[in-house]
Amino acid sequence: MKSEGAALVARNAAYHNTAYDVLGVCAFAGFSVTLDEFTNMLNDVTGLDMKASDLETVSRRVLTLERLFNFMCGFTAEDDWLPSRFFREPIVVEGRATVCPETEFRAMRAEYYESLGWDERGLPRATTIEDLGLDAILETSEFERMAGVAIAGRGRGRREGNA
């Protein structure tokens, strides 16, 4: 019934669901086992010394890589859209008929992109790629060549120490 904060709720859910995917655990376990507990189990099994925030960073990397891959396959921000019936066919929520206002959904999408470090096209910014260390996998200029687009915020170059 309200859009305020919805983008951040969606982002946090994406982080958690991606962490579950990376760990290979059932997403339904998230209803009873926290990321902190999963991190403790991971540390016990592997001898690592990770924190839940480290799993969030892994999730951010995975989501960003997925986005880059999808963009190179031709997906755009227009694919991050609801079917038109969501904007015109009301549903009853708490006894009130409502539709998803298209302008609010557009604003939520923009806020979601921003929270992930992506530009208005839904494309990860160069600074996001670099901050996540993904430039060690593929230089920004190489991605731009493959995708046929320019990435916003380009110019810092590769981070020191990356081959």
PDB file of C-alpha atoms in Angstrom, residues 49-161:
ATOM      1  CA  ASP A  49      36.530 -16.230   9.335  1.00  0.00           C
ATOM      2  CA  MET A  50      33.642 -14.566   7.515  1.00  0.00           C
ATOM      3  CA  LYS A  51      30.928 -12.267   8.789  1.00  0.00           C
ATOM      4  CA  ALA A  52      27.389 -11.877   7.481  1.00  0.00           C
ATOM      5  CA  SER A  53      28.520  -8.601   5.896  1.00  0.00           C
ATOM      6  CA  ASP A  54      31.058 -10.599   3.867  1.00  0.00           C
ATOM      7  CA  LEU A  55      28.188 -12.694   2.496  1.00  0.00           C
ATOM      8  CA  GLU A  56      26.431  -9.455   1.581  1.00  0.00           C
ATOM      9  CA  THR A  57      29.515  -8.391  -0.384  1.00  0.00           C
ATOM     10  CA  VAL A  58      29.537 -11.764  -2.151  1.00  0.00           C
ATOM     11  CA  SER A  59      25.840 -11.253  -2.945  1.00  0.00           C
ATOM     12  CA  ARG A  60      26.515  -7.765  -4.322  1.00  0.00           C
ATOM     13  CA  ARG A  61      29.236  -9.189  -6.566  1.00  0.00           C
ATOM     14  CA  VAL A  62      26.974 -11.968  -7.823  1.00  0.00           C
ATOM     15  CA  LEU A  63      24.037  -9.609  -8.483  1.00  0.00           C
ATOM     16  CA  THR A  64      26.330  -7.205 -10.339  1.00  0.00           C
ATOM     17  CA  LEU A  65      27.880  -9.982 -12.431  1.00  0.00           C
ATOM     18  CA  GLU A  66      24.415 -11.336 -13.229  1.00  0.00           C
ATOM     19  CA  ARG A  67      23.332  -7.861 -14.280  1.00  0.00           C
ATOM     20  CA  LEU A  68      26.368  -7.397 -16.529  1.00  0.00           C
ATOM     21  CA  PHE A  69      25.760 -10.814 -18.098  1.00  0.00           C
ATOM     22  CA  ASN A  70      22.055 -10.113 -18.635  1.00  0.00           C
ATOM     23  CA  PHE A  71      22.819  -6.728 -20.145  1.00  0.00           C
ATOM     24  CA  MET A  72      25.259  -8.313 -22.582  1.00  0.00           C
ATOM     25  CA  CYS A  73      22.474 -10.764 -23.524  1.00  0.00           C
ATOM     26  CA  GLY A  74      20.229  -7.864 -24.472  1.00  0.00           C
ATOM     27  CA  PHE A  75      18.194  -7.269 -21.318  1.00  0.00           C
ATOM     28  CA  THR A  76      17.586  -3.640 -20.361  1.00  0.00           C
ATOM     29  CA  ALA A  77      15.758  -1.627 -17.720  1.00  0.00           C
ATOM     30  CA  GLU A  78      12.577  -2.108 -19.727  1.00  0.00           C
ATOM     31  CA  ASP A  79      12.750  -5.796 -18.832  1.00  0.00           C
ATOM     32  CA  ASP A  80      12.585  -4.793 -15.145  1.00  0.00           C
ATOM     33  CA  TRP A  81       8.966  -3.897 -15.529  1.00  0.00           C
ATOM     34  CA  LEU A  82       5.613  -5.241 -14.449  1.00  0.00           C
ATOM     35  CA  PRO A  83       2.941  -6.431 -16.868  1.00  0.00           C
ATOM     36  CA  SER A  84       0.516  -3.603 -17.696  1.00  0.00           C
ATOM     37  CA  ARG A  85      -2.319  -5.238 -15.732  1.00  0.00           C
ATOM     38  CA  PHE A  86      -0.503  -4.358 -12.473  1.00  0.00           C
ATOM     39  CA  PHE A  87      -0.954  -0.687 -13.342  1.00  0.00           C
ATOM     40  CA  ARG A  88      -4.627  -0.910 -14.335  1.00  0.00           C
ATOM     41  CA  GLU A  89      -6.329  -3.932 -12.697  1.00  0.00           C
ATOM     42  CA  PRO A  90      -6.968  -3.309  -9.004  1.00  0.00           C
ATOM     43  CA  ILE A  91      -6.338  -5.909  -6.328  1.00  0.00           C
ATOM     44  CA  VAL A  92      -7.832  -5.838  -2.859  1.00  0.00           C
ATOM     45  CA  VAL A  93      -5.320  -5.268  -0.085  1.00  0.00           C
ATOM     46  CA  GLU A  94      -6.562  -4.865   3.482  1.00  0.00           C
ATOM     47  CA  GLY A  95     -10.090  -4.297   2.219  1.00  0.00           C
ATOM     48  CA  ARG A  96      -9.100  -1.573  -0.262  1.00  0.00           C
ATOM     49  CA  ALA A  97      -8.809  -1.886  -4.028  1.00  0.00           C
ATOM     50  CA  THR A  98      -5.488  -0.611  -5.291  1.00  0.00           C
ATOM     51  CA  VAL A  99      -3.226  -0.653  -8.320  1.00  0.00           C
ATOM     52  CA  CYS A 100       0.503  -0.097  -8.543  1.00  0.00           C
ATOM     53  CA  PRO A 101       0.986   3.493  -9.723  1.00  0.00           C
ATOM     54  CA  GLU A 102       3.360   3.407 -12.695  1.00  0.00           C
ATOM     55  CA  THR A 103       5.186   6.572 -11.607  1.00  0.00           C
ATOM     56  CA  GLU A 104       5.802   5.107  -8.142  1.00  0.00           C
ATOM     57  CA  PHE A 105       7.030   1.846  -9.620  1.00  0.00           C
ATOM     58  CA  ARG A 106       9.406   3.774 -11.893  1.00  0.00           C
ATOM     59  CA  ALA A 107      10.716   5.673  -8.845  1.00  0.00           C
ATOM     60  CA  MET A 108      11.125   2.418  -6.872  1.00  0.00           C
ATOM     61  CA  ARG A 109      13.064   0.884  -9.755  1.00  0.00           C
ATOM     62  CA  ALA A 110      15.360   3.936  -9.881  1.00  0.00           C
ATOM     63  CA  GLU A 111      15.880   3.764  -6.097  1.00  0.00           C
ATOM     64  CA  TYR A 112      16.626   0.020  -6.326  1.00  0.00           C
ATOM     65  CA  TYR A 113      19.189   0.613  -9.075  1.00  0.00           C
ATOM     66  CA  GLU A 114      20.803   3.417  -7.073  1.00  0.00           C
ATOM     67  CA  SER A 115      20.996   1.252  -3.937  1.00  0.00           C
ATOM     68  CA  LEU A 116      22.948  -1.347  -5.932  1.00  0.00           C
ATOM     69  CA  GLY A 117      25.317   1.204  -7.484  1.00  0.00           C
ATOM     70  CA  TRP A 118      23.711   0.995 -10.911  1.00  0.00           C
ATOM     71  CA  ASP A 119      22.815   3.894 -13.187  1.00  0.00           C
ATOM     72  CA  GLU A 120      19.350   4.848 -14.446  1.00  0.00           C
ATOM     73  CA  ARG A 121      19.660   2.224 -17.207  1.00  0.00           C
ATOM     74  CA  GLY A 122      20.170  -0.470 -14.592  1.00  0.00           C
ATOM     75  CA  LEU A 123      23.802  -0.816 -15.638  1.00  0.00           C
ATOM     76  CA  PRO A 124      26.426  -1.130 -12.871  1.00  0.00           C
ATOM     77  CA  ARG A 125      28.586   1.989 -12.620  1.00  0.00           C
ATOM     78  CA  ALA A 126      32.342   1.717 -13.156  1.00  0.00           C
ATOM     79  CA  THR A 127      32.888   2.689  -9.528  1.00  0.00           C
ATOM     80  CA  THR A 128      30.634  -0.178  -8.415  1.00  0.00           C
ATOM     81  CA  ILE A 129      32.511  -2.653 -10.611  1.00  0.00           C
ATOM     82  CA  GLU A 130      35.814  -1.407  -9.222  1.00  0.00           C
ATOM     83  CA  ASP A 131      34.646  -1.184  -5.590  1.00  0.00           C
ATOM     84  CA  LEU A 132      33.499  -4.819  -5.738  1.00  0.00           C
ATOM     85  CA  GLY A 133      36.818  -5.888  -7.265  1.00  0.00           C
ATOM     86  CA  LEU A 134      35.095  -7.126 -10.407  1.00  0.00           C
ATOM     87  CA  ASP A 135      37.448  -5.125 -12.613  1.00  0.00           C
ATOM     88  CA  ALA A 136      39.980  -7.885 -11.898  1.00  0.00           C
ATOM     89  CA  ILE A 137      37.750 -10.209 -13.930  1.00  0.00           C
ATOM     90  CA  LEU A 138      36.921  -7.922 -16.818  1.00  0.00           C
ATOM     91  CA  GLU A 139      38.125  -4.404 -17.472  1.00  0.00           C
ATOM     92  CA  THR A 140      35.400  -1.807 -17.779  1.00  0.00           C
ATOM     93  CA  SER A 141      36.515  -0.964 -21.319  1.00  0.00           C
ATOM     94  CA  GLU A 142      36.248  -4.635 -22.328  1.00  0.00           C
ATOM     95  CA  PHE A 143      32.725  -4.866 -20.963  1.00  0.00           C
ATOM     96  CA  GLU A 144      31.801  -1.683 -22.819  1.00  0.00           C
ATOM     97  CA  ARG A 145      33.172  -3.171 -26.042  1.00  0.00           C
ATOM     98  CA  MET A 146      31.258  -6.426 -25.587  1.00  0.00           C
ATOM     99  CA  ALA A 147      27.992  -4.779 -24.564  1.00  0.00           C
ATOM    100  CA  GLY A 148      28.233  -1.859 -26.978  1.00  0.00           C
ATOM    101  CA  VAL A 149      27.489   0.702 -24.250  1.00  0.00           C
ATOM    102  CA  ALA A 150      29.393   3.182 -22.129  1.00  0.00           C
ATOM    103  CA  ILE A 151      29.455   2.646 -18.373  1.00  0.00           C
ATOM    104  CA  ALA A 152      28.803   5.710 -16.213  1.00  0.00           C
ATOM    105  CA  GLY A 153      31.610   6.950 -13.998  1.00  0.00           C
ATOM    106  CA  ARG A 154      34.374   5.379 -16.015  1.00  0.00           C
ATOM    107  CA  GLY A 155      37.830   6.829 -15.662  1.00  0.00           C
ATOM    108  CA  ARG A 156      39.504   5.562 -12.529  1.00  0.00           C
ATOM    109  CA  GLY A 157      41.019   2.673 -14.454  1.00  0.00           C
ATOM    110  CA  ARG A 158      41.988  -0.632 -12.941  1.00  0.00           C
ATOM    111  CA  ARG A 159      42.774  -0.863  -9.267  1.00  0.00           C
ATOM    112  CA  GLU A 160      46.399  -1.209  -8.285  1.00  0.00           C
ATOM    113  CA  GLY A 161      47.591  -4.743  -7.973  1.00  0.00           C
TER     114      GLY A 161
END
